[in-house]
XYZ file of C-alpha atoms in Angstrom:
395
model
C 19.593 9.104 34.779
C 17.720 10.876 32.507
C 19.361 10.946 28.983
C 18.124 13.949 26.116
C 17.184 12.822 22.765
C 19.592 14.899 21.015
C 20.050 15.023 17.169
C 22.005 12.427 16.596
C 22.452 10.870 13.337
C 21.274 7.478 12.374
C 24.323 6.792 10.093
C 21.713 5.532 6.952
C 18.847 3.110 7.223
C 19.574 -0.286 5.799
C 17.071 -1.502 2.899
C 17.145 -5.212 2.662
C 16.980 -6.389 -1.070
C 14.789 -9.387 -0.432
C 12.798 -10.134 2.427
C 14.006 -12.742 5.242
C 12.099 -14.879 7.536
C 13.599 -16.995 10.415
C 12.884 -20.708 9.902
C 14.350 -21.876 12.545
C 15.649 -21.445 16.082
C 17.204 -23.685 18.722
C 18.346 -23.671 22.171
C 20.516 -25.518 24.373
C 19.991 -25.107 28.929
C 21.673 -22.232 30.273
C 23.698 -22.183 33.306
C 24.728 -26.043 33.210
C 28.215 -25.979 35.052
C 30.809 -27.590 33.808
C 29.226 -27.739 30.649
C 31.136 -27.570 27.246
C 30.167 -24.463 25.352
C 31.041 -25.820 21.780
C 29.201 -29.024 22.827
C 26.097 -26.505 23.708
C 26.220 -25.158 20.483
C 26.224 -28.264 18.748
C 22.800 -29.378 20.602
C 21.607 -25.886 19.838
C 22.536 -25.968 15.896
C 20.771 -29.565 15.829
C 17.909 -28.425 17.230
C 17.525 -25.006 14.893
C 17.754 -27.196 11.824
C 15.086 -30.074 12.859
C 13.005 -26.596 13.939
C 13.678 -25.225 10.480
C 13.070 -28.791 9.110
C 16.151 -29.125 6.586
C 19.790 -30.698 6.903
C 22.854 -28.460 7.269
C 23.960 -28.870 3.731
C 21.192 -26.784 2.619
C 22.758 -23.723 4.834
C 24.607 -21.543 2.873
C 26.944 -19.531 5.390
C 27.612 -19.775 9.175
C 28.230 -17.320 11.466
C 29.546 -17.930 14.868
C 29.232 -15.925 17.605
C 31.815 -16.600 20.944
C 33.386 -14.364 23.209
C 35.796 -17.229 25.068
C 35.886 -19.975 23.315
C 39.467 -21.034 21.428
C 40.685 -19.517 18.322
C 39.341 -22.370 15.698
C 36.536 -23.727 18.174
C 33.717 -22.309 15.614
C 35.043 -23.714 12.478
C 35.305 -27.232 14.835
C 32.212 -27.100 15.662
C 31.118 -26.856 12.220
C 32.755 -29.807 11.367
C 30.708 -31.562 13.330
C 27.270 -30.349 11.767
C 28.846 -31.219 8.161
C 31.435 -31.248 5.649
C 29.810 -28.962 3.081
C 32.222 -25.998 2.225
C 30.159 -23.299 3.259
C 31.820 -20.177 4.207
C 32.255 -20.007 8.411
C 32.897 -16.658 9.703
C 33.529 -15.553 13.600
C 31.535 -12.581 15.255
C 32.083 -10.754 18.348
C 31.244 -8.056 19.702
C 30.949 -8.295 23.591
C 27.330 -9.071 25.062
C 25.711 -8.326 21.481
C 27.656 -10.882 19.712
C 25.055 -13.193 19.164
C 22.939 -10.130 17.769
C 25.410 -9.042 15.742
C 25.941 -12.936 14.373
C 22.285 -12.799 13.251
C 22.584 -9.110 11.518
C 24.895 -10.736 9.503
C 23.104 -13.913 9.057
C 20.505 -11.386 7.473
C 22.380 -9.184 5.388
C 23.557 -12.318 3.600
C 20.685 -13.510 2.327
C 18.967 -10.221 2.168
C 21.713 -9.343 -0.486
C 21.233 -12.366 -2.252
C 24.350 -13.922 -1.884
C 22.703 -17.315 0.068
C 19.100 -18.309 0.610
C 19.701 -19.846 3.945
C 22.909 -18.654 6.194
C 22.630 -19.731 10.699
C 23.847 -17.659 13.699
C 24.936 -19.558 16.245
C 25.770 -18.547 19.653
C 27.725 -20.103 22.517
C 29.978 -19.231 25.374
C 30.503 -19.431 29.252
C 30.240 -15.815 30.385
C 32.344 -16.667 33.427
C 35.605 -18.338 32.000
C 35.514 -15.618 29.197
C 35.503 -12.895 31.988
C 38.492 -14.701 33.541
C 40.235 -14.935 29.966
C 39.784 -10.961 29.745
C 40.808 -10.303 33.235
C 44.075 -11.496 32.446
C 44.894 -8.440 29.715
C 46.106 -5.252 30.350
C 43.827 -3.508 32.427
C 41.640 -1.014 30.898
C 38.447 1.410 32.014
C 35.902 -1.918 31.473
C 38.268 -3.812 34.100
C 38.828 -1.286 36.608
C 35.288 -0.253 37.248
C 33.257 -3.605 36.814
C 29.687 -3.556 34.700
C 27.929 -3.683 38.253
C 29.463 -0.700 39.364
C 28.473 1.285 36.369
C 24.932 0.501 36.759
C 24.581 0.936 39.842
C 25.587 4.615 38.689
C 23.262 4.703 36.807
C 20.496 3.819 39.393
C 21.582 5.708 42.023
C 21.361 8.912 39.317
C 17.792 7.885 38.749
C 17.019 7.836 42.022
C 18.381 11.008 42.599
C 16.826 12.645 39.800
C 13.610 10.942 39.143
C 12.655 9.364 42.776
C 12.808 5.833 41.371
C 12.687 3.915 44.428
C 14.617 0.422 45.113
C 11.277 -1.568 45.391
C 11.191 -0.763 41.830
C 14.443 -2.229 40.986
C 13.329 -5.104 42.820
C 10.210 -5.844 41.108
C 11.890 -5.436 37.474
C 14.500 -8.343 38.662
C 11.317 -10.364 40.518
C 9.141 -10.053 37.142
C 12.298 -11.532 35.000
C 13.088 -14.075 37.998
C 9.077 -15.389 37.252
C 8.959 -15.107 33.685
C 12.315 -17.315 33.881
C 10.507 -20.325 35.962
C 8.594 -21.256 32.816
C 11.451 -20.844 30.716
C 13.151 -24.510 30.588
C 16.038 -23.371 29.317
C 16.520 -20.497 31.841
C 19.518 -20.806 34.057
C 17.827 -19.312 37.136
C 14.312 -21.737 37.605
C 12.976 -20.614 41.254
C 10.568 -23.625 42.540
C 8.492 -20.224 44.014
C 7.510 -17.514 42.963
C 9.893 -14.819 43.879
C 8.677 -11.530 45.537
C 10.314 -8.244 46.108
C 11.129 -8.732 49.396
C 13.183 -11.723 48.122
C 15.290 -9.921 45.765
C 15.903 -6.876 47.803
C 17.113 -9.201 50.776
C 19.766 -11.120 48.576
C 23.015 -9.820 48.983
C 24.358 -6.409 48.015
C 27.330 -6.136 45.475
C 26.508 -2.379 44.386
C 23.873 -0.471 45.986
C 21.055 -0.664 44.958
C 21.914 -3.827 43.327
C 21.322 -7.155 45.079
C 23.099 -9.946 43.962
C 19.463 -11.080 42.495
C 19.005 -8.538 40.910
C 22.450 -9.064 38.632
C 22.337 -11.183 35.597
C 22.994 -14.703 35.765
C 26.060 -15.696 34.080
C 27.292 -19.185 33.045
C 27.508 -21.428 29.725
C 24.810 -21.495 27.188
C 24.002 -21.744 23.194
C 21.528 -20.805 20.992
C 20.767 -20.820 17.173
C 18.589 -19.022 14.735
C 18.188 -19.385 10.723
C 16.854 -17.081 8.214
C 16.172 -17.362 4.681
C 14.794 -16.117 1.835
C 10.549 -15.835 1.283
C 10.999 -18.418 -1.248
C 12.925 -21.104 0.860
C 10.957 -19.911 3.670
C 7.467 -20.856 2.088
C 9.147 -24.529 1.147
C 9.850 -25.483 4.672
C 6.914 -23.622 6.708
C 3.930 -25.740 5.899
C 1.068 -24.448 7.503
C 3.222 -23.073 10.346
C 3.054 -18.893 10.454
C 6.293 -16.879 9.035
C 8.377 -15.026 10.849
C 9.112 -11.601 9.212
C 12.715 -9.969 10.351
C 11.596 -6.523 9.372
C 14.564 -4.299 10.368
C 17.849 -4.778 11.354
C 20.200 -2.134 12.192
C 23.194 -2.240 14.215
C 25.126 0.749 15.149
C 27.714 2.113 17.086
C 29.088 4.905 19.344
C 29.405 8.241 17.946
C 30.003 11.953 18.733
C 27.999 14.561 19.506
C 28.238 17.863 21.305
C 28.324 17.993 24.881
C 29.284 14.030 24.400
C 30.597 12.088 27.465
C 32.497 8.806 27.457
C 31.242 6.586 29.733
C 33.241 3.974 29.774
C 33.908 0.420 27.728
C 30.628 -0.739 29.726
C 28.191 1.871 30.064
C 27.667 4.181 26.549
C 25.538 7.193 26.052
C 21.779 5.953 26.304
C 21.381 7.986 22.345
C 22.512 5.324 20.996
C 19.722 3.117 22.366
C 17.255 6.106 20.907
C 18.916 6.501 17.727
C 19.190 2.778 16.954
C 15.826 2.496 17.614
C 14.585 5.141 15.866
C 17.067 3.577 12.395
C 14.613 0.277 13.020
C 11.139 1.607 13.508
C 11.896 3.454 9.976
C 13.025 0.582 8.259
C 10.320 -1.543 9.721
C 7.677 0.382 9.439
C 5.853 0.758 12.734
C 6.298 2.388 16.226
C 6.912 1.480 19.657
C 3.083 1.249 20.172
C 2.956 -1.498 18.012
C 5.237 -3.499 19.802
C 3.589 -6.584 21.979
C 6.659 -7.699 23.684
C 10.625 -6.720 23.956
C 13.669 -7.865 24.676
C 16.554 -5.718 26.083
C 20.113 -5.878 27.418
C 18.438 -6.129 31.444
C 21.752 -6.842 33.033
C 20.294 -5.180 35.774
C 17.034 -3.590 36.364
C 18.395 -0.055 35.901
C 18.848 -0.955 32.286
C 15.840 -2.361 31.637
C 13.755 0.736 32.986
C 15.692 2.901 30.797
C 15.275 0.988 27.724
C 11.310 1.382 28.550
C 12.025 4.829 27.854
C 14.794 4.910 25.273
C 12.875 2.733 23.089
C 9.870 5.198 22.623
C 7.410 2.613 24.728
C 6.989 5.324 27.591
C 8.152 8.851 27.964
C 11.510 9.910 29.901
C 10.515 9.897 33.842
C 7.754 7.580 33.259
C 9.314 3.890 33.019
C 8.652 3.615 36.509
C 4.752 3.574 35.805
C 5.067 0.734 33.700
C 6.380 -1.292 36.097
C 4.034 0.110 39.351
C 0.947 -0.993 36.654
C 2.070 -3.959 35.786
C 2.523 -3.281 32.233
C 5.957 -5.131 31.239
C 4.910 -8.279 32.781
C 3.259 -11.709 31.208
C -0.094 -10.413 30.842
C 0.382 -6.376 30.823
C -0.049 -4.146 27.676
C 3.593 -4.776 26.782
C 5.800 -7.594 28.106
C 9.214 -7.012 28.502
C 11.855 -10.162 28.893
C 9.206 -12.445 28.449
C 12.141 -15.681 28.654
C 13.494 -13.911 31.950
C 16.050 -12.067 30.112
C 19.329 -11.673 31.105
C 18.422 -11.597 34.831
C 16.349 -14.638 35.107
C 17.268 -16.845 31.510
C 21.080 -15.512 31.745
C 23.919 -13.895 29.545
C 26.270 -16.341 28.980
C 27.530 -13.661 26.406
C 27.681 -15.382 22.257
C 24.475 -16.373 22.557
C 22.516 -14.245 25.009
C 21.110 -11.882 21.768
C 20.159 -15.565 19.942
C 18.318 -16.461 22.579
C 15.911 -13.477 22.254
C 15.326 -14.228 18.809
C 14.192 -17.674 19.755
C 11.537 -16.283 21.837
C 10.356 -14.211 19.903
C 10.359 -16.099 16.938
C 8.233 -18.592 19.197
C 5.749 -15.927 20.038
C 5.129 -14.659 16.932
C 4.273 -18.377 15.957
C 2.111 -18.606 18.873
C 4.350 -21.620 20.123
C 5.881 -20.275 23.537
C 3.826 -22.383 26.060
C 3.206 -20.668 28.946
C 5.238 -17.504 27.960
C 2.896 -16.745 25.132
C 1.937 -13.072 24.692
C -1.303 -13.558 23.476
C -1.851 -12.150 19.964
C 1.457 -11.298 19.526
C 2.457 -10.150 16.199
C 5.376 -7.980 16.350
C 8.252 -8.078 18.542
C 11.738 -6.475 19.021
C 15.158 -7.539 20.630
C 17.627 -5.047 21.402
C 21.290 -5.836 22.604
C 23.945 -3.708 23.817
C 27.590 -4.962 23.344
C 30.253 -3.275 25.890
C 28.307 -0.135 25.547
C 29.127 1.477 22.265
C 27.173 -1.180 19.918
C 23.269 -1.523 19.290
C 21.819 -4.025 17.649
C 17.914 -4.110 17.423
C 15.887 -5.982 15.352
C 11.936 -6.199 15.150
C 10.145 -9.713 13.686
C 6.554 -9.804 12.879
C 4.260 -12.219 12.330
C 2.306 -13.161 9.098
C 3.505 -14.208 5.203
C-alpha cells in the first residue's frame, strides 16, 4: 500500500538540555518457555549495569516497561536490584513499550533531573495476549495483527507488483541475521532460504507462519547518562550518542482513515521520522543500519520507504539487491528483528537499542556492520505510537 506524505505536523521537535549517551545495555534469551519474565529482567538489569560498569545505587530513576506482567511486578523486581529509593515508574504502550521506557529514561537525564536513570524491558508476548483476550472485545481483537498486515501486503501487491518471493526473502534475511544472534528466540542450525519460508504454513495470505514474528518471554535493559558520568565509566571504550528521540502519536488529517488499534496511518512513520532526522541532525542516507517494527515482512518493506531510505514503490529493490542485509549498503534488523530475535512485547524496542549500541561500539561479533557510526530504531506500539530514536558513534 502506498501511503502519501501529506503535511502532517510534527507536533514540536524535542531539544534535549544536555547530551546523553547509553552506558550500558543488557540482555536476557528470548523465547525460553516457561521462563519467568520478572526473573528475565533481573538477569537483563544485572547484565546492563556490569556493561555500564557501576552498581545500581548509582541509577537515579527506573523505568519499567511490561505489557503482562502483575500490577507491582516492576517495583518487585526492583527490589531485588537494590534498596536505594530511587523513583520506579511503569511504561506501556503496546509493542513500543520498551521504546517508550527508554524515551523517558532520556528525557530524565536530558532535563537534568538524574545523571543516570535504566529502561528495562520484560514480558511474555503470549500470556499477555491471553490476559487481553479476556476484555471486552474491541477492533484490535476482532481482526488479529496478522490479518491487518496481510492487508496491507495484499494492497502492495496489488498496487505495486510486490511479489511473495519478496516477502519471503525479508523474513529469510531476519531468520539468518537471527542465527548469530544468541539471544534470538528463533536460531535455525541452516541457513534458511525462500523456499523455506514460503512453504511454512499459511495463517494470512501471503503470510507464512515463518514469516510472523516470534513471540514468547524475553528482557532487555539499556542505561543512559549524562556526558559527564558517561566519560567516568567509558574508559577507552567509544560513546554512544542518543541524538534524537521523539515519540509521537496518531493524529488527524484530511482525508484521514482509522485503521484500526493495530494497523495506523503509515504518516506517522514519515512524520516521526522526519521530527528525528531534525533533531539529530542527519538524513536517512546517513544511516548504516535500522531497526523497525518487522512483525511481518510487509512492515518492514514499508518502513524502507517511510523512513526516507528509498523512495515509495522502490523498497522492493532494496531487498532484490541485497541492500538491507549483513553486508549491503544499509542493514536492516541486523539482530533478526522481530521475525527472527522475537517481540516478546516490554522489551522488544530495548532490545534494538542493545544492538545498536553494540554496533556503534564495534562490539556485535558477527552482526557487526562494519564502520557503523549511526544507527536508528523505530517502534510502533498498537499502531497510533512512534517512537524512533537515532545513536551515533563518537565522544
Amino acid at each position: 500500500m502506498l501511503v502519501p506524505l501529506l503535511p502532517y505536523s510534527t507536533g514540536g521537535i524535542s531539544v534535549m538540555a544536555r547530551d546523553v549517551y547509553v552506558i550500558g545495555v543488557g540482555m536476557a534469551p528470548f523465547g525460553q518457555p516457561d521462563a519467568n519474565a520478572a526473573d528475565l529482567g533481573f538477569g537483563a538489569g544485572v547484565n546492563a549495569l556490569g556493561d555500564a560498569g557501576i552498581g545500581f545505587d548509582e541509577v537515579g530513576y527506573l523505568y519499567n516497561g511490561y505489557i503482562g506482567a502483575g500490577l507491582l511486578t516492576g517495583v518487585t523486581l526492583a527490589k531485588d536490584l537494590g534498596l536505594t529509593g530511587i523513583p520506579i515508574t511503569h511504561v506501556e504502550n503496546a509493542s513500543a513499550t520498551g521504546s517508550c521506557a527508554f524515551h523517558e529514561a532520556v528525557q530524565v537525564v536530558a532535563g537534568g533531573s538524574v545523571d543516570i536513570a535504566m529502561a528495562l524491558g520484560f514480558d511474555d508476548l503470549n500470556r499477555a495476549t491471553r490476559a487481553i483476550g479476556g476484555s471486552k472485545p474491541g477492533i484490535g481483537q476482532v481482526i488479529l495483527p496478522a490479518a491487518f498486515f496481510a492487508m496491507w501486503a495484499t494492497r502492495r501487491m496489488h498496487e505495486v507488483g510486490t511479489t511473495v518471493e519478496t516477502f519471503a526473502a525479508i523474513a529469510a534475511k531476519n531468520w539468518n541475521h537471527a542465527r548469530l544472534n544468541p539471544y534470538a528466540q528463533r536460531r535455525a542450525d541452516h541457513e534458511v532460504t525462500v523456499e523455506e519460508i514460503l512453504a511454512s504454513r499459511m495463517i494470512s495470505y501471503p503470510h507464512t507462519s515463518k514469516m510472523a514474528c516470534a513471540a514468547g518471554s524475553g528482557a532487555a535493559a539499556a542505561i543512559v547518562a549524562s556526558r559527564e558520568a558517561a566519560e567516568r565509566v567509558a574508559g577507552s571504550r567509544p560513546l554512544v550518542k542518543v541524538v534524537a528521540s521523539q515519540q509521537q502519536s496518531e493524529q488527524f488529517v484530511d482525508g484521514h482513515i482509522f485503521m484500526g488499534a493495530v494497523v495506523g496511518p503509515g504518516e506517522l512513520t514519515a512524520a516521526t521520522a522526519k521530527a528525528a532526522y531534525d533533531e539529530a541532525g542527519v538524513g536517512p542516507a546517513d544511516l548504516d543500519l535500522a531497526h523497525v517494527h518487522d512483525a511481518f515482512p510487509i512492515e518492514e518493506l514499508m518502513y524502507y520507504e517511510l523512513l526516507g531510505v528509498c523512495a515509495a514503490g522502490e523498497g522492493d529493490k532494496l531487498v532484490s539487491e541485497g541492500a538491507t542485509s549483513l553486508g549491503g549498503r544499509i542493514p536492516f534488523s541486523t539482530d533478526g528483528g522481530l521475525i527472527g530475535r522475537g517481540h516478546p512485547g516490554g522489551p522488544t524496542g530495548l532490545a534494538q537499542i542493545w544492538d545498536v549500541t553494540r554496533q556503534l561500539r564495534g562490539e556485535a561479533g558477527p552482526l557487526q556492520v562494519e564502520g557503523a557510526r549511526t544507527g536508528l530504531a523505530h517502534m510502533m506500539g498498537a499502531g497510533s505510537v512512534c517512537v524512533i530514536h537515532i545513536l551515533q558513534a563518537g565522544r
